[in-house]
Amino acid sequence: MQFDQLLQYTLSGLSTGAIYGLIGIGFSIIYNATGIINFAQGEFVMLGGMLTLFFLEALKLPLWAAIPCAVAASTVAGLLFERLAIRPLRQPTPINLVIITIGGSILIRGLAMLLWGKDTHAIPPFSGDEPIAIGGATILPQHLWILAITVIIVSVNRFYFYHTISGKAMRACAYNRRAAGLVGIDVRRMVLFSFIISSAMGSVAGIIVAPLTMTAYDVGVMLGLKGFCAAIIGGMSSGGATVVGGLLLGVLESLGAGLISSGYKDAIAFIILLLILFIRPQGLFGKAESERV
Amino acid sequence: MNRDLLKFLAFAVMILLAPLAFQGGYLMNVLVFVGIYTMLAIGLNLLLGYAGQISLGHAGFFGLGAYLSGVLSATYGWNPWLAMPLAALLVGALAFLIGFPILKLKGHYLAMATLGLGIIIYIVFNETVDLTGGPSGLSGIPNLAIGSLTFDSDVKNYYLIWAFTLLTILLTLNLANSRVGRALRAVHDSEVAARVMGVNARLLTVQIFALSAVISSIAGSLYAHTMAFVSPASFGFNFSVELLTMVVIGGLGSIYGSFLGAALLTLLPEFLRAAQDYDIIIYGGLLMLMVMFMPGGLVRGVPDLFRKLLKKGRGSHA
Amino acid sequence: MLEVAGITQIFGGVTALEEVSFTIARGTITGVIGPNGAGKTTLFNIVSGIYTQTAGRVLLKGSDVSGLPPEKLARLGMVRTFQNIELFGGMTVRENVMVGRHTRSSSGLLACSLRMPWSRREEANIRTGAMKWLEFTGITELADVTAGNLPFGKGRLLEIARALAVEPEIILMDEPAAGLNSQETQGLARLIQRIRDLGITVVLVEHDMELVMEICDRIVVLNLGRKLAEGTPREIQENIEVIAAYLGDDT
C-alpha cells in the first residue's frame, strides 16, 4: 500500500467525515435540549440539497441566492415539524417519540419523492472542479469548502452556546431541564430553537456535500444514521467532539472502502456504532458518569 | 380464560373458511402474506407491546430465517423441514447473545442500535454474493412438502401459512396470560418494582427478544419456501418500519391487533394500486396520526370512538 | 435477621451515609427515622439492592448480600415497598399480586406457551395464593380493578399485598404512611402488626412519629448520614441528641 493512496483515502474521508460531524451536531443539539433522538434529522440534510436544486432549476436563482433560500426553507420545515408533530404529542414516551420521528422522516422523504421524483441530481460545485494536488494526492475545491464551512459552523455554534443568553439557556436545559424551567427558562421555546438550529445545520451539511455525492430524495437515511454515529462517538456533544467523531468515522470508512471492500463501507459505520454503544455508551472521549438510579 | 379460547376458535374458523369466499382468486396470495406478516407483527409486538423494548432491526431476523432456510435447502439440498428449525435455532441463539449487550440500551439508543444491526445484516445479504446471490437474489428454493403433498398453490400455501400463524397466535396468547407474560408486563410498567418482586428483568427481556427473533425467523423460512425466491430488498430498513407500523396501528400489546395491523397494511396497497410508489407516504402519515390520536391502536381506539359517538348520540337525543 | 455493617455511600463527592451499622432481630418491627436528608431512603436503596454502596456490608440471615440485585434478594426472602408506590398500573389488582408469586413459581417461556399441565396447576396456585394476600390486606373486592385507577390509600395496601405474596422473611417499607389520612394510618398500623405476627420482620422508614412510636419495637435514628441513636421508642423519645437534631439545633 502506497503512502499516496493512504493520503488520498484519508483526505476524502475527512471531508465526508466533516459532513457526518455537522449532522451529528444536529442530533446532539436536539438530544441535549429534549432527550429526543430525531430520526428525521437526515431528511433535513436531504431537504438542503434538494431545495437548493429546486431554487436553482425551477426558480432559476443563482447558486449564491439558492443556498440561503434552501437553508431558510429547510429551517421552516424543521420548525413546522416540531410544532405539528413533536409538541402536540400527548404521551411523549421514548417509544412514541421514536415512532413519530420515524413517521415524520418517512413522510418528508415521501413528499420529496412526490415533488421531485426518484432521480439523482447534481449541484454544481461552489468554485469549479479543478483538482488541487496535495503531496501525491488530489482534492477538489469543494472539499476545502466543506472543511472551511464546518470550521465556521462549529465556531459560530461555540459562540452561540457560550456567549449568548439563549445559547446559555440551551446549555442549562441540557444539564437539567426541570431546573432550567424553574429558573425561568422557557424550555418549550428552547426545544423549538433546538429543532430550528439543527434543521438549519443539517440542510447546510446537505448542501455542501451535494456537489460531491449528488443528491436524491432518499440520501437522508444513510447520512442521518452516520451523523448519529458521529454524535455517539462524540458522546452527544454539540461541539468539537462530535466533529472529531465524524472525521474519525469518515476516515475509517474511506480507508475501509479502499483497503477492504467498498461493499462493506456502510457496514463499518454501523459496526462502530454498535461497538461504541456496547462498550463506551458515553462516547469515545467522555468520562463514565457515576450512575444514580 | 374460556372466553379467550372461544374467541380464538371463532377467529380460527373464520380463517379456515375465508378461502371459500375468495375461491382461489388473486386475493388468496395476498392473504398468504397477511399470515406471514401477522406472525412477524406478533413477534415484534411481544417485544414492543409487552416488554416495552423497541426494535428497528426485525426485518434482519426475518431475512436471516429466509436466507438460512433458502441457502440450506436450495444450495445444500437440505429438507426444508430440517432447514427451518435449524434456521430458527441459529437466529434465536444470535438474538439471545446479542440481546444482552443490546438490551442494556434504552429507548432511542436501543432503537438506533437495533436499526444498525438490521442494516448490517442487510449489507451482509447484499455482499456475500457467493452464498446469497447478492442483490439479484436467491432462486430455486424448494416448496415445503408433506409426503406427496407439495405446497405449491396459493390455496395450499394459505392453509400451510395460516396453520403456523394460528399456532403462533395461540401460543403467544397463552404466554401473555401466564406467569411469564405477567412478569413481562410488570417490567414494562415498573421495572424496579418487578425486580423487587424477584423478576429478572434483564434475562426476561433478552429471552423475549430471542423468542421474537425465532418467530420472525420461522416467518422468514415460510416466506422463502412459499415464494421460492428471496432477495435483500425484502429485508431492508423500510420493512422494519413497515412492521413497526403494523404493530402500532393494530395496537401495542394486543395479539389480534397485530393481525389487524398486518391485514390492513397488506391489503391497503392492494386497494390503492394507483398510489403504488407512494404507499410509503401513507405509512409515514399513518404512523404519525396513530401515535398522536390513537396511541392504543385500532383494537382500543375504534371501540373507544364508537363509545364516544354513542354517548354523543344519546346525549343529543335526550 | 438483617445486619448493616459500616455502610458508607458517596455520591460524586457528597457523603450521603457514613459508617452506618445496626442489627435487626427476626420478628421485630424496626423504624428508621431522622430529619430530611438524613440518608434514610439512600440506606433503603442500598439494603434493597437498588444502589451499590461505596463501602460496608449488608448481611441477610448471616450471609453477605452486598451488591446483590433486588431480584436475587427477593429469592432470599427480602422485599420492599416504595414511598411513591410503584404499581403495575396497566394490570389488575389481582394480577399485581400474582406477579408477587413470581419467585414461588417456575414455569418458563416454553411451558407457559404450551400451557403444560404443570404450568396450568401452577397458575391455579398463583391465583389462589394471590387471593389469600388480597384478603389479608382487605382489598379482595378490588381484585379486578386496574391498579392505575386505585385511590392512593388502596394502592398502598396493594403494594403491601404484592410484597407479602412473595412470602418474604423481611419486608422493608419506605414511608408507608405518607399520603394516608389518619384513619388509613390506623389501619396500616394494625396491618403492620399483623404482618409481624406472621413472623415477618418489618423495617420501616417513616416520618409519622406517632405511628413509629406506637408500633416499633426498636428505632434507629439517622442524622446527616450518621447513626445518631438506637433503642426502644421510649429511649429514643428521651434522647437529648435526637431531640436536638429534630429541632434543628446543630450547633
PDB file of C-alpha atoms in Angstrom, chain B residues 6 19 24 44 66 69 73 116 135 153 176 195 198 238-239 243 268 297 310:
ATOM      1  CA  LEU B   6     -63.822 -19.225  22.228  1.00  0.00           C
ATOM      2  CA  PRO B  19     -60.803 -19.204   1.095  1.00  0.00           C
ATOM      3  CA  GLY B  24     -58.701 -19.148  -5.277  1.00  0.00           C
ATOM      4  CA  LEU B  44     -42.331  -7.649  17.249  1.00  0.00           C
ATOM      5  CA  ALA B  66     -35.431 -16.742   4.889  1.00  0.00           C
ATOM      6  CA  SER B  69     -33.646 -21.783   5.040  1.00  0.00           C
ATOM      7  CA  SER B  73     -32.381 -26.180   1.040  1.00  0.00           C
ATOM      8  CA  GLY B 116     -27.766  -0.581  12.948  1.00  0.00           C
ATOM      9  CA  PRO B 135     -28.661  -8.081  -4.773  1.00  0.00           C
ATOM     10  CA  SER B 153     -50.518 -23.367  -4.919  1.00  0.00           C
ATOM     11  CA  ALA B 176     -49.393 -13.385  27.510  1.00  0.00           C
ATOM     12  CA  ARG B 195     -37.254  -6.687  40.078  1.00  0.00           C
ATOM     13  CA  GLY B 198     -37.986 -11.276  42.007  1.00  0.00           C
ATOM     14  CA  ASN B 238     -38.120   0.069   5.236  1.00  0.00           C
ATOM     15  CA  PHE B 239     -39.570  -3.303   6.028  1.00  0.00           C
ATOM     16  CA  LEU B 243     -43.557  -3.974  10.727  1.00  0.00           C
ATOM     17  CA  LEU B 268     -54.310  -1.298   1.752  1.00  0.00           C
ATOM     18  CA  GLY B 297     -54.036   1.331  18.193  1.00  0.00           C
ATOM     19  CA  LEU B 310     -72.782   6.525  21.045  1.00  0.00           C
TER      20      LEU B 310
END
